[in-house]
Amino acid sequence: MGVFPKDFLWGGATAANQFEGAWDVDGKGPSCMDMATNGNHHHPREITPELDPNKLYPCHDGVDFYHHYKEDIALLAEMGFKVFRFSMNWPRVFPTGFEDEPNAAGLAFYDCVMDECHKYGIEPLVTLSHYEMPFAMCQKVDGWASREAIDCYVKYAKTVMEHFKGKCRYWLTFNEINCGMMSLGNYMSLGILNPGSFDLRHQKDDPQKRLQALHHQFVASALAVKAGHEIDPDNKIGCMIAYMLAYPLTPNPADVELARERNQYRNYYCSDVQVRGEYPYFAQRIWDEEGVTLDITDEDRKILKEGTVDFYTHSYYQSQCASTDPAEETSGNLLGGAKNPYLKETAWEWPIDPMGLRIMLNQVYERYQIPIMVVENGLGCCDEVNPDGSIDDDYRIEYLRDHIKAMAEAIKDGVEVWGYTPWGCIDLVSNADGEMAKRYGFVYVDKHDDGTGTMERSRKKSFYWYKKVIETNGEEL
């Protein structure tokens, strides 16, 4: 008998704002990320409250899944996918977020996508909100800073869960909700555009507003979980956390303590609320040190307790080291922190740490004892097309192989892992930098950073490798 359960959900993951394109087609309204320009590793994406005709907005076209969904899902089926994680573009369903009735064309598109998935026996796993808040809500009510956002989201969640009853039974309420713990999350995650914020990496931050907005998301998530269970008892609804594993750089007790604090703050503050239904014991100290006093009503607390998730999902790309020596905290790592001398890094300075996946899976399962899915993991890098059209991405195969092995070890440890959906299974726009050059997929898309390209799809070497992985249920890596 193999390591992976016979019904293990192998698949891949995408997000509408990076993948779908057709940003203003068939009644869709703009999302917050539709207003973000392109960028790169050295130049952050700008936030433009009004579109600038002289700038490039890569999310407007994505890789045009909107018009290629049949071809794309056929490619996923060829690999043998059991599950396809994608997000619904909130403003495709409710263009401003405030409408009383949904956009019929938006629902019709997702009907087509789900029908195409079911045609091949692929389970849809839908993220309700993946950095795609209607931009009108950012403008009118300052995004999630307003309690009004809760009602708008719950209306949207109920609408799609009712409409797609029987077609979708796996749902995630918010993508990487813990990004709201960082200033980076103000805009893309919470829809807050503070005066003086001009790009995604350097935003003016108001912890009081940000953590209150995050609380509103917790309440909305819990209400969506409750509604989803009432609409269809077969629904399974999960949280989604960007797991940011921190190690102490040295055995210095100060480094050990700093790593513990970072893991609590970044990884468990949010998942404790969503899995356990209440704020963790350490939350008060965070609020005190941030100078925050949250408006949490008795009704909020009741809702949080009643709306806990069925399973835990997460992204895992890298780890970081925590050091109390300011001279060490110089890494280009997206998460900050000190460089880990034992790990290699990608061209984007992301440490490659497969064993960290085993470590974090054990940490999470020890804490919560509920099923876990790894719903994002992958290697973003430049791919070169050979003269014959082939793409030899052995580096991607090596990265994924090592992480699958680590996941298998966690399953042997006793962790209940029941799915794996590597990120960007078909090339898409990078969220952090707005690039196409940073590719993740098993399928190459002819789209480039300057906006040119035919959108033609082609299989990489990793496509055939992953197909064999799925065929053998993880036995042949």
Tab-separated table of C-alpha atoms in Angstrom, residues 264-429:
chain	number	residue	atom	x	y	z
A	264	GLN	CA	2.176	32.886	16.506
A	265	TYR	CA	1.590	36.294	14.953
A	266	ARG	CA	1.774	35.306	11.313
A	267	ASN	CA	0.486	31.740	11.297
A	268	TYR	CA	-1.819	31.098	14.247
A	269	TYR	CA	-3.604	34.328	15.106
A	270	CYS	CA	-5.918	33.873	12.108
A	271	SER	CA	-6.249	30.099	11.977
A	272	ASP	CA	-7.044	29.908	15.699
A	273	VAL	CA	-10.043	32.157	15.083
A	274	GLN	CA	-11.222	30.190	12.053
A	275	VAL	CA	-10.558	26.679	13.373
A	276	ARG	CA	-11.229	27.146	17.100
A	277	GLY	CA	-13.764	29.945	16.863
A	278	GLU	CA	-12.051	32.382	19.197
A	279	TYR	CA	-9.019	34.629	19.379
A	280	PRO	CA	-5.892	32.966	20.800
A	281	TYR	CA	-4.601	33.695	24.281
A	282	PHE	CA	-1.740	35.798	22.865
A	283	ALA	CA	-4.008	38.140	20.884
A	284	GLN	CA	-4.385	40.657	23.717
A	285	ARG	CA	-0.642	41.256	23.888
A	286	ILE	CA	-0.559	41.829	20.121
A	287	TRP	CA	-3.382	44.356	20.424
A	288	ASP	CA	-1.692	46.099	23.352
A	289	GLU	CA	1.641	46.371	21.566
A	290	GLU	CA	-0.006	47.583	18.339
A	291	GLY	CA	-2.091	50.125	20.293
A	292	VAL	CA	-5.290	48.498	19.026
A	293	THR	CA	-8.720	48.251	20.638
A	294	LEU	CA	-11.012	46.130	18.486
A	295	ASP	CA	-14.759	46.457	18.254
A	296	ILE	CA	-15.772	42.837	18.930
A	297	THR	CA	-19.409	42.394	19.887
A	298	ASP	CA	-20.948	39.505	21.827
A	299	GLU	CA	-22.789	38.594	18.633
A	300	ASP	CA	-19.444	38.512	16.782
A	301	ARG	CA	-18.043	36.074	19.328
A	302	LYS	CA	-21.092	33.845	18.994
A	303	ILE	CA	-20.803	33.858	15.195
A	304	LEU	CA	-17.089	33.011	15.301
A	305	LYS	CA	-17.752	30.040	17.578
A	306	GLU	CA	-20.596	28.744	15.397
A	307	GLY	CA	-18.793	29.205	12.063
A	308	THR	CA	-15.607	27.169	12.442
A	309	VAL	CA	-14.134	25.565	9.331
A	310	ASP	CA	-14.177	21.881	8.390
A	311	PHE	CA	-10.603	21.678	7.159
A	312	TYR	CA	-7.374	23.667	7.050
A	313	THR	CA	-5.563	24.683	3.867
A	314	HIS	CA	-2.415	26.654	3.307
A	315	SER	CA	0.214	27.895	0.903
A	316	TYR	CA	3.834	26.971	1.510
A	317	TYR	CA	6.667	28.343	-0.583
A	318	GLN	CA	9.519	29.135	1.778
A	319	SER	CA	10.696	29.545	5.342
A	320	GLN	CA	12.652	32.296	7.054
A	321	CYS	CA	15.073	32.727	9.936
A	322	ALA	CA	14.465	35.051	12.863
A	323	SER	CA	17.379	36.985	14.303
A	324	THR	CA	17.535	39.686	16.945
A	325	ASP	CA	20.691	41.005	15.265
A	326	PRO	CA	19.552	43.818	12.931
A	327	ALA	CA	22.596	43.218	10.716
A	328	GLU	CA	21.305	39.714	9.914
A	329	GLU	CA	17.770	40.806	8.942
A	330	THR	CA	18.783	41.724	5.417
A	331	SER	CA	17.336	38.932	3.284
A	332	GLY	CA	15.492	39.661	0.053
A	333	ASN	CA	13.111	36.933	1.207
A	334	LEU	CA	9.520	38.099	0.687
A	335	LEU	CA	8.893	37.296	4.350
A	336	GLY	CA	11.894	39.273	5.574
A	337	GLY	CA	14.201	37.736	8.146
A	338	ALA	CA	17.767	36.499	7.970
A	339	LYS	CA	19.250	34.274	5.274
A	340	ASN	CA	19.319	30.579	6.094
A	341	PRO	CA	22.883	29.360	5.379
A	342	TYR	CA	21.642	25.790	4.836
A	343	LEU	CA	19.200	26.543	2.026
A	344	LYS	CA	19.453	27.411	-1.654
A	345	GLU	CA	17.383	30.307	-2.995
A	346	THR	CA	15.437	30.964	-6.173
A	347	ALA	CA	16.251	33.810	-8.556
A	348	TRP	CA	13.669	35.814	-6.595
A	349	GLU	CA	15.579	35.097	-3.345
A	350	TRP	CA	12.969	32.720	-1.960
A	351	PRO	CA	14.614	29.963	0.148
A	352	ILE	CA	13.870	26.402	-0.998
A	353	ASP	CA	12.999	24.366	2.078
A	354	PRO	CA	11.106	21.097	1.448
A	355	MET	CA	11.645	19.802	4.988
A	356	GLY	CA	9.899	22.921	6.235
A	357	LEU	CA	6.690	21.586	4.673
A	358	ARG	CA	6.892	18.432	6.812
A	359	ILE	CA	7.648	20.540	9.872
A	360	MET	CA	4.719	22.904	9.382
A	361	LEU	CA	2.249	20.128	8.541
A	362	ASN	CA	3.110	18.458	11.841
A	363	GLN	CA	2.855	21.745	13.717
A	364	VAL	CA	-0.586	22.490	12.292
A	365	TYR	CA	-1.979	18.998	12.793
A	366	GLU	CA	-0.681	18.836	16.349
A	367	ARG	CA	-2.512	22.089	17.046
A	368	TYR	CA	-5.851	21.429	15.308
A	369	GLN	CA	-6.305	17.721	14.486
A	370	ILE	CA	-8.409	18.433	11.383
A	371	PRO	CA	-7.785	17.484	7.725
A	372	ILE	CA	-5.205	19.550	5.831
A	373	MET	CA	-4.763	20.377	2.154
A	374	VAL	CA	-1.625	21.914	0.653
A	375	VAL	CA	-3.356	24.241	-1.802
A	376	GLU	CA	-0.350	26.297	-2.942
A	377	ASN	CA	3.266	25.248	-3.407
A	378	GLY	CA	5.579	25.722	-6.349
A	379	LEU	CA	8.667	27.187	-7.944
A	380	GLY	CA	8.438	30.520	-9.720
A	381	CYS	CA	11.226	30.900	-12.252
A	382	CYS	CA	12.075	31.762	-15.847
A	383	ASP	CA	11.417	29.037	-18.418
A	384	GLU	CA	13.159	28.929	-21.778
A	385	VAL	CA	11.466	27.516	-24.857
A	386	ASN	CA	13.785	25.312	-26.904
A	387	PRO	CA	13.959	25.689	-30.710
A	388	ASP	CA	11.708	22.635	-31.095
A	389	GLY	CA	9.148	24.164	-28.723
A	390	SER	CA	9.925	21.902	-25.763
A	391	ILE	CA	10.555	23.256	-22.258
A	392	ASP	CA	12.938	21.360	-19.995
A	393	ASP	CA	11.962	22.490	-16.495
A	394	ASP	CA	13.829	19.829	-14.493
A	395	TYR	CA	14.373	22.409	-11.736
A	396	ARG	CA	10.604	22.561	-11.206
A	397	ILE	CA	10.333	18.780	-11.152
A	398	GLU	CA	13.094	18.621	-8.531
A	399	TYR	CA	11.411	21.278	-6.381
A	400	LEU	CA	7.988	19.624	-6.475
A	401	ARG	CA	9.413	16.117	-6.050
A	402	ASP	CA	11.200	17.148	-2.867
A	403	HIS	CA	8.098	18.819	-1.456
A	404	ILE	CA	5.885	15.828	-2.299
A	405	LYS	CA	8.396	13.588	-0.520
A	406	ALA	CA	8.215	15.873	2.519
A	407	MET	CA	4.411	15.740	2.393
A	408	ALA	CA	4.604	11.935	2.239
A	409	GLU	CA	6.793	11.918	5.337
A	410	ALA	CA	4.213	14.050	7.157
A	411	ILE	CA	1.509	11.536	6.187
A	412	LYS	CA	3.718	8.763	7.592
A	413	ASP	CA	4.012	10.869	10.748
A	414	GLY	CA	0.235	10.600	11.063
A	415	VAL	CA	-0.805	13.958	9.616
A	416	GLU	CA	-4.152	13.799	7.790
A	417	VAL	CA	-3.246	15.386	4.453
A	418	TRP	CA	-5.834	14.753	1.756
A	419	GLY	CA	-4.956	17.004	-1.140
A	420	TYR	CA	-2.195	18.804	-3.043
A	421	THR	CA	-2.773	21.586	-5.577
A	422	PRO	CA	0.526	23.172	-6.721
A	423	TRP	CA	0.297	26.841	-7.559
A	424	GLY	CA	-0.138	28.182	-11.065
A	425	CYS	CA	-0.581	24.783	-12.706
A	426	ILE	CA	-0.961	26.776	-15.931
A	427	ASP	CA	1.295	29.855	-16.180
A	428	LEU	CA	-0.323	33.013	-14.857
A	429	VAL	CA	0.522	36.547	-13.744
